[in-house]
Amino acid sequence: MDALILIDIQNDFLPGGALAVPDGDQVIDVANRVRAAFEMIAATQDWHPANHGSFASNHPGGEVGELAELDGLPQVLWPDHCIQQSLGAEFAAELDSSRWSRVVPKGCDVNVDSYSGFFDNGQRAATELHDFLQSIDVDAVFVMGLATDYCVKFTALDAVKLGYRTHLILDGCRGVDLQPGDIERAVEEMRNAGVAITSSSELMERKENYR
Ligand code: VGL
Ligand code: ZN
Protein backbone atom coordinates (compact mmCIF):
# COMPACT_ATOMS: atom_id res chain seq x y z
CA MET A 1 0.00 0.00 0.00
CA ASP A 2 1.08 3.58 -0.75
CA ALA A 3 1.05 6.33 1.83
CA LEU A 4 1.28 10.09 1.48
CA ILE A 5 3.49 11.73 4.10
CA LEU A 6 2.98 15.46 4.52
CA ILE A 7 5.91 17.13 6.23
CA ASP A 8 5.45 20.08 8.61
CA ILE A 9 2.91 22.14 6.65
CA GLN A 10 2.53 24.44 9.64
CA ASN A 11 1.92 28.18 10.05
CA ASP A 12 5.43 28.99 11.28
CA PHE A 13 6.90 27.66 8.02
CA LEU A 14 4.59 29.75 5.84
CA PRO A 15 5.28 33.33 4.69
CA GLY A 16 4.88 35.57 7.76
CA GLY A 17 5.69 32.69 10.11
CA ALA A 18 8.56 32.48 12.58
CA LEU A 19 10.70 30.29 10.30
CA ALA A 20 9.15 31.24 6.99
CA VAL A 21 10.11 29.03 4.07
CA PRO A 22 10.02 31.10 0.85
CA ASP A 23 6.79 30.28 -1.02
CA GLY A 24 5.99 27.67 1.62
CA ASP A 25 2.28 28.36 1.20
CA GLN A 26 2.42 27.05 -2.36
CA VAL A 27 2.62 23.45 -1.19
CA ILE A 28 -0.86 23.62 0.33
CA ASP A 29 -2.72 23.36 -2.98
CA VAL A 30 -0.51 20.49 -4.03
CA ALA A 31 -1.22 18.63 -0.78
CA ASN A 32 -4.95 19.19 -1.16
CA ARG A 33 -4.83 17.96 -4.76
CA VAL A 34 -2.78 14.76 -4.38
CA ARG A 35 -4.63 13.54 -1.30
CA ALA A 36 -7.38 12.11 -3.53
CA ALA A 37 -4.88 9.53 -4.79
CA PHE A 38 -4.16 8.05 -1.35
CA GLU A 39 -5.99 5.87 1.08
CA MET A 40 -3.37 6.47 3.74
CA ILE A 41 -2.19 9.92 4.71
CA ALA A 42 0.11 10.80 7.59
CA ALA A 43 1.29 14.27 8.54
CA THR A 44 4.29 15.22 10.65
CA GLN A 45 4.10 18.16 13.03
CA ASP A 46 7.17 19.97 14.33
CA TRP A 47 6.22 20.25 18.01
CA HIS A 48 8.82 21.90 20.21
CA PRO A 49 8.77 22.81 23.89
CA ALA A 50 9.52 26.55 24.41
CA ASN A 51 12.95 25.74 25.84
CA HIS A 52 13.97 23.59 22.87
CA GLY A 53 17.71 23.38 22.23
CA SER A 54 17.37 24.14 18.51
CA PHE A 55 16.27 27.71 19.30
CA ALA A 56 18.96 30.41 19.14
CA SER A 57 17.14 32.06 22.06
CA ASN A 58 18.15 29.13 24.27
CA HIS A 59 21.86 29.49 23.46
CA PRO A 60 23.46 32.51 25.20
CA GLY A 61 24.89 34.68 22.41
CA GLY A 62 23.53 32.27 19.81
CA GLU A 63 22.43 33.67 16.48
CA VAL A 64 19.85 32.37 14.08
CA GLY A 65 21.44 30.43 11.23
CA GLU A 66 24.62 29.76 13.19
CA LEU A 67 25.96 26.23 13.52
CA ALA A 68 26.18 25.26 17.19
CA GLU A 69 26.12 22.02 19.16
CA LEU A 70 23.30 20.29 20.99
CA ASP A 71 24.06 17.35 23.23
CA GLY A 72 27.07 16.38 21.09
CA LEU A 73 25.37 16.84 17.71
CA PRO A 74 25.85 19.70 15.27
CA GLN A 75 22.80 21.94 15.44
CA VAL A 76 21.70 24.84 13.23
CA LEU A 77 20.18 27.49 15.49
CA TRP A 78 16.64 28.46 14.48
CA PRO A 79 14.25 31.18 15.53
CA ASP A 80 11.67 30.04 18.09
CA HIS A 81 9.14 28.10 16.02
CA CYS A 82 6.39 25.50 16.25
CA ILE A 83 6.07 25.81 20.00
CA GLN A 84 3.60 23.26 21.35
CA GLN A 85 0.01 24.61 21.51
CA SER A 86 0.93 27.83 19.68
CA LEU A 87 -0.80 29.09 16.55
CA GLY A 88 2.50 28.80 14.69
CA ALA A 89 2.58 25.06 15.34
CA GLU A 90 -0.89 24.52 13.90
CA PHE A 91 -1.31 23.12 10.42
CA ALA A 92 -1.97 25.65 7.67
CA ALA A 93 -5.62 26.66 7.87
CA GLU A 94 -6.26 25.93 4.18
CA LEU A 95 -4.75 22.46 4.41
CA ASP A 96 -7.43 19.80 4.12
CA SER A 97 -6.81 17.43 7.02
CA SER A 98 -9.91 15.29 6.61
CA ARG A 99 -9.02 11.65 5.93
CA TRP A 100 -5.64 11.97 7.61
CA SER A 101 -4.93 8.72 9.40
CA ARG A 102 -2.19 9.93 11.69
CA VAL A 103 -0.45 13.06 12.92
CA VAL A 104 3.11 12.40 14.04
CA PRO A 105 4.62 14.97 16.43
CA LYS A 106 8.39 15.34 16.46
CA GLY A 107 11.06 17.51 18.05
CA CYS A 108 9.45 17.23 21.49
CA ASP A 109 12.70 16.36 23.29
CA VAL A 110 14.50 19.52 24.47
CA ASN A 111 17.95 18.04 23.92
CA VAL A 112 17.70 16.79 20.36
CA ASP A 113 16.18 18.11 17.14
CA SER A 114 14.18 15.90 14.84
CA TYR A 115 14.22 16.74 11.17
CA SER A 116 13.15 13.29 10.05
CA GLY A 117 9.61 12.14 10.65
CA PHE A 118 11.03 8.74 11.64
CA PHE A 119 13.92 9.40 14.07
CA ASP A 120 15.55 12.23 15.99
CA ASN A 121 18.76 13.69 14.57
CA GLY A 122 20.84 11.36 16.75
CA GLN A 123 18.89 8.37 15.42
CA ARG A 124 18.31 7.45 19.08
CA ALA A 125 14.55 7.57 19.45
CA ALA A 126 11.95 6.63 16.86
CA THR A 127 8.66 8.44 16.36
CA GLU A 128 5.50 6.41 15.89
CA LEU A 129 5.61 6.80 12.08
CA HIS A 130 7.41 3.59 11.10
CA ASP A 131 5.35 1.43 13.46
CA PHE A 132 2.19 2.98 12.14
CA LEU A 133 3.11 2.46 8.47
CA GLN A 134 4.15 -1.12 9.21
CA SER A 135 0.87 -1.81 10.98
CA ILE A 136 -1.09 -0.94 7.83
CA ASP A 137 1.31 -2.67 5.41
CA VAL A 138 2.67 0.41 3.70
CA ASP A 139 5.58 -0.39 1.39
CA ALA A 140 5.78 2.82 -0.67
CA VAL A 141 5.76 6.39 0.56
CA PHE A 142 5.27 9.70 -1.25
CA VAL A 143 6.86 12.55 0.67
CA MET A 144 6.22 16.29 0.27
CA GLY A 145 6.07 19.46 2.35
CA LEU A 146 8.48 21.73 4.22
CA ALA A 147 11.36 22.12 4.16
CA THR A 148 13.07 20.39 1.22
CA ASP A 149 16.56 20.77 2.66
CA TYR A 150 15.70 19.74 6.23
CA CYS A 151 12.68 17.76 7.32
CA VAL A 152 11.65 16.54 3.87
CA LYS A 153 15.17 15.40 3.04
CA PHE A 154 15.82 13.56 6.28
CA THR A 155 12.40 11.90 6.22
CA ALA A 156 12.92 10.66 2.65
CA LEU A 157 16.45 9.40 3.40
CA ASP A 158 15.23 7.51 6.48
CA ALA A 159 12.32 6.06 4.49
CA VAL A 160 14.78 4.59 1.98
CA LYS A 161 16.92 3.17 4.81
CA LEU A 162 13.83 1.60 6.37
CA GLY A 163 13.10 -0.17 3.09
CA TYR A 164 10.19 1.85 1.71
CA ARG A 165 10.00 2.58 -2.00
CA THR A 166 10.31 6.32 -1.59
CA HIS A 167 9.06 9.07 -3.89
CA LEU A 168 9.49 12.82 -3.58
CA ILE A 169 6.70 15.02 -4.93
CA LEU A 170 9.04 17.83 -5.94
CA ASP A 171 6.48 20.56 -6.72
CA GLY A 172 4.96 19.89 -3.30
CA CYS A 173 8.16 20.95 -1.54
CA ARG A 174 9.83 24.26 -0.74
CA GLY A 175 13.17 24.76 1.00
CA VAL A 176 15.02 27.15 3.28
CA ASP A 177 18.25 27.50 1.20
CA LEU A 178 20.24 28.87 4.17
CA GLN A 179 23.22 28.49 1.82
CA PRO A 180 22.26 29.09 -1.82
CA GLY A 181 22.13 25.69 -3.53
CA ASP A 182 21.04 23.76 -0.42
CA ILE A 183 17.71 22.83 -2.00
CA GLU A 184 19.30 21.58 -5.21
CA ARG A 185 21.91 19.63 -3.24
CA ALA A 186 19.19 18.11 -1.04
CA VAL A 187 17.27 16.86 -4.08
CA GLU A 188 20.49 15.42 -5.53
CA GLU A 189 21.27 13.69 -2.24
CA MET A 190 17.80 12.15 -2.15
CA ARG A 191 18.04 11.04 -5.78
CA ASN A 192 21.46 9.46 -5.16
CA ALA A 193 20.10 7.63 -2.13
CA GLY A 194 17.38 6.02 -4.24
CA VAL A 195 14.48 8.41 -3.84
CA ALA A 196 12.38 8.61 -7.01
CA ILE A 197 11.71 12.23 -7.90
CA THR A 198 8.21 12.81 -9.22
CA SER A 199 5.67 15.61 -9.57
CA SER A 200 2.06 15.94 -8.51
CA SER A 201 0.85 15.85 -12.14
CA GLU A 202 2.88 12.73 -12.94
CA LEU A 203 1.59 11.12 -9.77
CA MET A 204 -2.04 11.94 -10.53
CA GLU A 205 -1.72 10.61 -14.09
CA ARG A 206 -0.15 7.40 -12.89
CA LYS A 207 -2.80 6.89 -10.25
CA GLU A 208 -5.49 7.59 -12.81
CA ASN A 209 -4.20 4.66 -14.87
CA TYR A 210 -4.64 2.30 -11.95
CA ARG A 211 -8.32 3.01 -11.66
C1 VGL B 1 12.35 22.27 10.00
C2 VGL B 1 14.11 23.55 10.70
C3 VGL B 1 13.71 23.40 12.01
C4 VGL B 1 11.60 21.66 8.85
C5 VGL B 1 11.94 22.11 11.30
O1 VGL B 1 10.40 21.38 9.00
O2 VGL B 1 12.23 21.46 7.79
N1 VGL B 1 13.44 22.99 9.71
N2 VGL B 1 12.62 22.69 12.29
ZN1 ZN C 1 11.89 22.62 14.28
Coordinates of C-alpha atoms and ligand atoms in Angstrom, one line a residue:
M1 CA 0.0 0.0 0.0
D2 CA 1.1 3.6 -0.7
A3 CA 1.0 6.3 1.8
L4 CA 1.3 10.1 1.5
I5 CA 3.5 11.7 4.1
L6 CA 3.0 15.5 4.5
I7 CA 5.9 17.1 6.2
D8 CA 5.4 20.1 8.6
I9 CA 2.9 22.1 6.7
Q10 CA 2.5 24.4 9.6
N11 CA 1.9 28.2 10.1
D12 CA 5.4 29.0 11.3
F13 CA 6.9 27.7 8.0
L14 CA 4.6 29.7 5.8
P15 CA 5.3 33.3 4.7
G16 CA 4.9 35.6 7.8
G17 CA 5.7 32.7 10.1
A18 CA 8.6 32.5 12.6
L19 CA 10.7 30.3 10.3
A20 CA 9.2 31.2 7.0
V21 CA 10.1 29.0 4.1
P22 CA 10.0 31.1 0.8
D23 CA 6.8 30.3 -1.0
G24 CA 6.0 27.7 1.6
D25 CA 2.3 28.4 1.2
Q26 CA 2.4 27.0 -2.4
V27 CA 2.6 23.4 -1.2
I28 CA -0.9 23.6 0.3
D29 CA -2.7 23.4 -3.0
V30 CA -0.5 20.5 -4.0
A31 CA -1.2 18.6 -0.8
N32 CA -4.9 19.2 -1.2
R33 CA -4.8 18.0 -4.8
V34 CA -2.8 14.8 -4.4
R35 CA -4.6 13.5 -1.3
A36 CA -7.4 12.1 -3.5
A37 CA -4.9 9.5 -4.8
F38 CA -4.2 8.1 -1.3
E39 CA -6.0 5.9 1.1
M40 CA -3.4 6.5 3.7
I41 CA -2.2 9.9 4.7
A42 CA 0.1 10.8 7.6
A43 CA 1.3 14.3 8.5
T44 CA 4.3 15.2 10.6
Q45 CA 4.1 18.2 13.0
D46 CA 7.2 20.0 14.3
W47 CA 6.2 20.2 18.0
H48 CA 8.8 21.9 20.2
P49 CA 8.8 22.8 23.9
A50 CA 9.5 26.6 24.4
N51 CA 13.0 25.7 25.8
H52 CA 14.0 23.6 22.9
G53 CA 17.7 23.4 22.2
S54 CA 17.4 24.1 18.5
F55 CA 16.3 27.7 19.3
A56 CA 19.0 30.4 19.1
S57 CA 17.1 32.1 22.1
N58 CA 18.1 29.1 24.3
H59 CA 21.9 29.5 23.5
P60 CA 23.5 32.5 25.2
G61 CA 24.9 34.7 22.4
G62 CA 23.5 32.3 19.8
E63 CA 22.4 33.7 16.5
V64 CA 19.8 32.4 14.1
G65 CA 21.4 30.4 11.2
E66 CA 24.6 29.8 13.2
L67 CA 26.0 26.2 13.5
A68 CA 26.2 25.3 17.2
E69 CA 26.1 22.0 19.2
L70 CA 23.3 20.3 21.0
D71 CA 24.1 17.3 23.2
G72 CA 27.1 16.4 21.1
L73 CA 25.4 16.8 17.7
P74 CA 25.9 19.7 15.3
Q75 CA 22.8 21.9 15.4
V76 CA 21.7 24.8 13.2
L77 CA 20.2 27.5 15.5
W78 CA 16.6 28.5 14.5
P79 CA 14.3 31.2 15.5
D80 CA 11.7 30.0 18.1
H81 CA 9.1 28.1 16.0
C82 CA 6.4 25.5 16.2
I83 CA 6.1 25.8 20.0
Q84 CA 3.6 23.3 21.4
Q85 CA 0.0 24.6 21.5
S86 CA 0.9 27.8 19.7
L87 CA -0.8 29.1 16.6
G88 CA 2.5 28.8 14.7
A89 CA 2.6 25.1 15.3
E90 CA -0.9 24.5 13.9
F91 CA -1.3 23.1 10.4
A92 CA -2.0 25.7 7.7
A93 CA -5.6 26.7 7.9
E94 CA -6.3 25.9 4.2
L95 CA -4.7 22.5 4.4
D96 CA -7.4 19.8 4.1
S97 CA -6.8 17.4 7.0
S98 CA -9.9 15.3 6.6
R99 CA -9.0 11.7 5.9
W100 CA -5.6 12.0 7.6
S101 CA -4.9 8.7 9.4
R102 CA -2.2 9.9 11.7
V103 CA -0.5 13.1 12.9
V104 CA 3.1 12.4 14.0
P105 CA 4.6 15.0 16.4
K106 CA 8.4 15.3 16.5
G107 CA 11.1 17.5 18.1
C108 CA 9.5 17.2 21.5
D109 CA 12.7 16.4 23.3
V110 CA 14.5 19.5 24.5
N111 CA 17.9 18.0 23.9
V112 CA 17.7 16.8 20.4
D113 CA 16.2 18.1 17.1
S114 CA 14.2 15.9 14.8
Y115 CA 14.2 16.7 11.2
S116 CA 13.2 13.3 10.0
G117 CA 9.6 12.1 10.6
F118 CA 11.0 8.7 11.6
F119 CA 13.9 9.4 14.1
D120 CA 15.5 12.2 16.0
N121 CA 18.8 13.7 14.6
G122 CA 20.8 11.4 16.8
Q123 CA 18.9 8.4 15.4
R124 CA 18.3 7.5 19.1
A125 CA 14.6 7.6 19.4
A126 CA 12.0 6.6 16.9
T127 CA 8.7 8.4 16.4
E128 CA 5.5 6.4 15.9
L129 CA 5.6 6.8 12.1
H130 CA 7.4 3.6 11.1
D131 CA 5.3 1.4 13.5
F132 CA 2.2 3.0 12.1
L133 CA 3.1 2.5 8.5
Q134 CA 4.1 -1.1 9.2
S135 CA 0.9 -1.8 11.0
I136 CA -1.1 -0.9 7.8
D137 CA 1.3 -2.7 5.4
V138 CA 2.7 0.4 3.7
D139 CA 5.6 -0.4 1.4
A140 CA 5.8 2.8 -0.7
V141 CA 5.8 6.4 0.6
F142 CA 5.3 9.7 -1.2
V143 CA 6.9 12.5 0.7
M144 CA 6.2 16.3 0.3
G145 CA 6.1 19.5 2.4
L146 CA 8.5 21.7 4.2
A147 CA 11.4 22.1 4.2
T148 CA 13.1 20.4 1.2
D149 CA 16.6 20.8 2.7
Y150 CA 15.7 19.7 6.2
C151 CA 12.7 17.8 7.3
V152 CA 11.6 16.5 3.9
K153 CA 15.2 15.4 3.0
F154 CA 15.8 13.6 6.3
T155 CA 12.4 11.9 6.2
A156 CA 12.9 10.7 2.7
L157 CA 16.5 9.4 3.4
D158 CA 15.2 7.5 6.5
A159 CA 12.3 6.1 4.5
V160 CA 14.8 4.6 2.0
K161 CA 16.9 3.2 4.8
L162 CA 13.8 1.6 6.4
G163 CA 13.1 -0.2 3.1
Y164 CA 10.2 1.9 1.7
R165 CA 10.0 2.6 -2.0
T166 CA 10.3 6.3 -1.6
H167 CA 9.1 9.1 -3.9
L168 CA 9.5 12.8 -3.6
I169 CA 6.7 15.0 -4.9
L170 CA 9.0 17.8 -5.9
D171 CA 6.5 20.6 -6.7
G172 CA 5.0 19.9 -3.3
C173 CA 8.2 20.9 -1.5
R174 CA 9.8 24.3 -0.7
G175 CA 13.2 24.8 1.0
V176 CA 15.0 27.2 3.3
D177 CA 18.2 27.5 1.2
L178 CA 20.2 28.9 4.2
Q179 CA 23.2 28.5 1.8
P180 CA 22.3 29.1 -1.8
G181 CA 22.1 25.7 -3.5
D182 CA 21.0 23.8 -0.4
I183 CA 17.7 22.8 -2.0
E184 CA 19.3 21.6 -5.2
R185 CA 21.9 19.6 -3.2
A186 CA 19.2 18.1 -1.0
V187 CA 17.3 16.9 -4.1
E188 CA 20.5 15.4 -5.5
E189 CA 21.3 13.7 -2.2
M190 CA 17.8 12.1 -2.2
R191 CA 18.0 11.0 -5.8
N192 CA 21.5 9.5 -5.2
A193 CA 20.1 7.6 -2.1
G194 CA 17.4 6.0 -4.2
V195 CA 14.5 8.4 -3.8
A196 CA 12.4 8.6 -7.0
I197 CA 11.7 12.2 -7.9
T198 CA 8.2 12.8 -9.2
S199 CA 5.7 15.6 -9.6
S200 CA 2.1 15.9 -8.5
S201 CA 0.9 15.8 -12.1
E202 CA 2.9 12.7 -12.9
L203 CA 1.6 11.1 -9.8
M204 CA -2.0 11.9 -10.5
E205 CA -1.7 10.6 -14.1
R206 CA -0.1 7.4 -12.9
K207 CA -2.8 6.9 -10.3
E208 CA -5.5 7.6 -12.8
N209 CA -4.2 4.7 -14.9
Y210 CA -4.6 2.3 -11.9
R211 CA -8.3 3.0 -11.7
Ligands
VGL1 C1 12.4 22.3 10.0 C2 14.1 23.5 10.7 C3 13.7 23.4 12.0 C4 11.6 21.7 8.8 C5 11.9 22.1 11.3 O1 10.4 21.4 9.0 O2 12.2 21.5 7.8 N1 13.4 23.0 9.7 N2 12.6 22.7 12.3
ZN2 ZN 11.9 22.6 14.3

